Structures are given as C-alpha cells and as structure tokens.
C-alpha cells in the first residue's frame, strides 16, 4: 500500500489568507502568523495584522479602512493580551469586533486567526444623478 503521509509546507494552501469580494466590500479572511508555534497570542495577532498590510496596500486600502474585525481564538483567557496590539494597529479608528471562541481547538491550532471586513462606499452612477 502506498504511503499516504502528506508533506506540508509551514503553511498549507488552505491556511493562506483569502481576499473575498462581497456586495459590501472586501473580507481579508484567514490572517494568521505564518509560523505560530512558540508564539503567544499577542505576537500571533501582531503577525496577522502585519500580513494584512500588504494585502490592503495592493488594493489602495489601509487598516484605517477596516470596519469590522472578526477574531477566531483558541483560548479566551489569552485574548486580553492582544489588546495592546489592537491599539498599536488601530490608534485612531475603532472597528467593530466580533470574537469567536473555538472552545475545542486542537493545541496545534493558531491562538488567533483574524478576518478583516472592509465596507467600501458604493460608487455613484453618474447617469443616475445627471437629471438633478
């Protein structure tokens, strides 16, 4: 029988961040530390935001454009340690935040995975306002 052991890179394709276009804007989903082993939640949170910055910049956006943060966390007791990181990356804006506690997450799971929601303003159709 053939050996079915999978060789994985440090970060599998499924765990790479995704940029999803929605009717309201964009979602940067699955932001996490590329290598989370040995990192505390604050450092993993910092790495997730640092991963978001170039993805946003490619679209002429920045963290100030984020309207909602969704945090998938493995340990609710560790979450407050990440608050200074949120203040560091969002010093003048306060996006809404949702925390999803993954109560039975395996010990090998990242301590935090972040999704950023960006609501983009609707572009006005010049033809719709031409008669006014």
Short mmCIF file of C-alpha atoms in Angstrom, two decimals:
data_model
loop_
_atom_site.label_atom_id
_atom_site.label_comp_id
_atom_site.label_asym_id
_atom_site.label_seq_id
_atom_site.Cartn_x
_atom_site.Cartn_y
_atom_site.Cartn_z
CA UNK A 1 0.00 0.00 0.00
CA UNK A 2 1.22 3.46 -0.85
CA UNK A 3 2.33 5.75 2.00
CA UNK A 4 -0.33 8.44 2.36
CA UNK A 5 1.75 10.73 4.57
CA UNK A 6 1.35 14.28 3.41
CA UNK A 7 4.30 16.58 3.32
CA UNK A 8 3.17 20.00 4.39
CA UNK A 9 4.87 23.28 3.97
CA UNK A 10 4.99 25.51 7.07
CA UNK A 11 1.73 26.98 5.90
CA UNK A 12 -0.71 24.92 3.87
CA UNK A 13 -2.58 26.41 0.94
CA UNK A 14 -5.85 26.18 2.88
CA UNK A 15 -4.49 28.38 5.68
CA UNK A 16 -3.27 31.22 3.47
CA UNK A 17 -5.26 34.41 3.72
CA UNK A 18 -8.02 34.92 1.19
CA UNK A 19 -9.35 38.15 -0.20
CA UNK A 20 -13.07 37.77 -0.81
CA UNK A 21 -15.11 40.35 -2.73
CA UNK A 22 -18.57 40.84 -1.20
CA UNK A 23 -21.53 43.00 -2.18
CA UNK A 24 -20.48 45.48 0.53
CA UNK A 25 -16.72 45.44 0.02
CA UNK A 26 -13.90 43.03 0.89
CA UNK A 27 -13.05 40.46 3.51
CA UNK A 28 -9.45 39.50 4.23
CA UNK A 29 -10.04 36.08 5.74
CA UNK A 30 -7.68 33.73 7.50
CA UNK A 31 -4.96 36.17 8.57
CA UNK A 32 -2.60 34.47 10.99
CA UNK A 33 1.03 34.15 11.93
CA UNK A 34 2.89 32.22 9.22
CA UNK A 35 4.55 30.13 11.93
CA UNK A 36 2.59 30.24 15.16
CA UNK A 37 4.46 27.57 17.10
CA UNK A 38 6.00 29.05 20.24
CA UNK A 39 4.34 32.46 19.80
CA UNK A 40 1.95 33.94 22.34
CA UNK A 41 -1.41 35.34 21.29
CA UNK A 42 -0.21 38.96 21.15
CA UNK A 43 2.66 38.07 18.81
CA UNK A 44 0.36 35.97 16.63
CA UNK A 45 -2.13 38.85 16.49
CA UNK A 46 0.66 41.27 15.50
CA UNK A 47 1.82 38.89 12.74
CA UNK A 48 -1.75 38.61 11.42
CA UNK A 49 -2.07 42.40 11.11
CA UNK A 50 1.37 42.67 9.54
CA UNK A 51 0.22 40.10 6.99
CA UNK A 52 -2.84 42.24 6.20
CA UNK A 53 -0.97 45.47 5.46
CA UNK A 54 0.49 44.47 2.04
CA UNK A 55 -2.81 42.82 1.00
CA UNK A 56 -4.64 46.05 1.75
CA UNK A 57 -1.97 48.20 0.10
CA UNK A 58 -2.33 46.21 -3.16
CA UNK A 59 -5.93 47.47 -3.22
CA UNK A 60 -5.12 51.07 -2.21
CA UNK A 61 -6.53 50.43 1.26
CA UNK A 62 -5.11 50.58 4.77
CA UNK A 63 -6.04 49.33 8.23
CA UNK A 64 -7.94 52.61 8.81
CA UNK A 65 -10.43 51.34 6.18
CA UNK A 66 -11.33 48.26 8.24
CA UNK A 67 -14.88 48.43 9.58
CA UNK A 68 -15.05 45.09 11.44
CA UNK A 69 -12.55 42.63 12.89
CA UNK A 70 -13.52 39.00 13.47
CA UNK A 71 -11.15 37.12 15.76
CA UNK A 72 -11.25 33.32 15.92
CA UNK A 73 -9.45 32.49 19.16
CA UNK A 74 -8.39 29.23 20.75
CA UNK A 75 -8.16 30.47 24.36
CA UNK A 76 -10.44 33.20 25.68
CA UNK A 77 -8.22 33.74 28.72
CA UNK A 78 -5.29 34.77 26.49
CA UNK A 79 -7.31 37.21 24.36
CA UNK A 80 -6.84 40.31 26.58
CA UNK A 81 -3.08 40.04 25.96
CA UNK A 82 -3.75 41.12 22.38
CA UNK A 83 -5.48 44.42 23.31
CA UNK A 84 -2.26 46.49 23.14
CA UNK A 85 -1.70 45.09 19.63
CA UNK A 86 -5.14 46.29 18.53
CA UNK A 87 -4.34 49.76 19.91
CA UNK A 88 -0.99 49.70 18.07
CA UNK A 89 -2.53 48.91 14.69
CA UNK A 90 -5.76 50.91 15.17
CA UNK A 91 -4.61 54.02 17.06
CA UNK A 92 -7.23 56.41 15.68
CA UNK A 93 -10.04 54.13 14.47
CA UNK A 94 -12.21 51.66 16.34
CA UNK A 95 -13.60 48.99 14.04
CA UNK A 96 -16.35 46.78 15.42
CA UNK A 97 -15.08 43.49 16.78
CA UNK A 98 -16.51 40.00 16.98
CA UNK A 99 -14.75 37.29 18.94
CA UNK A 100 -15.43 33.67 18.12
CA UNK A 101 -14.07 31.29 20.74
CA UNK A 102 -13.11 27.96 19.22
CA UNK A 103 -13.52 26.12 22.50
CA UNK A 104 -12.33 22.71 21.34
CA UNK A 105 -9.50 23.90 19.08
CA UNK A 106 -6.58 21.48 18.96
CA UNK A 107 -3.42 22.56 20.75
CA UNK A 108 -1.66 22.82 17.38
CA UNK A 109 -4.16 25.41 16.11
CA UNK A 110 -3.11 29.06 15.96
CA UNK A 111 -4.10 31.02 19.06
CA UNK A 112 -5.75 33.66 16.87
CA UNK A 113 -6.92 33.92 13.27
CA UNK A 114 -8.22 37.29 12.11
CA UNK A 115 -10.70 38.28 9.40
CA UNK A 116 -10.87 41.95 8.41
CA UNK A 117 -14.05 43.35 6.87
CA UNK A 118 -13.82 46.46 4.71
CA UNK A 119 -17.07 48.10 3.64
CA UNK A 120 -16.47 50.12 0.51
CA UNK A 121 -18.73 53.06 -0.35
CA UNK A 122 -20.97 52.50 -3.32
CA UNK A 123 -19.82 54.32 -6.40
CA UNK A 124 -22.45 56.68 -7.69
CA UNK A 125 -23.65 56.10 -11.19
CA UNK A 126 -23.19 59.46 -12.98
CA UNK A 127 -26.20 58.70 -15.16
CA UNK A 128 -28.49 58.36 -12.13
CA UNK A 129 -27.76 61.91 -10.93
CA UNK A 130 -27.48 63.60 -14.34
CA UNK A 131 -31.09 64.80 -14.36
CA UNK A 132 -30.92 66.52 -10.95
#
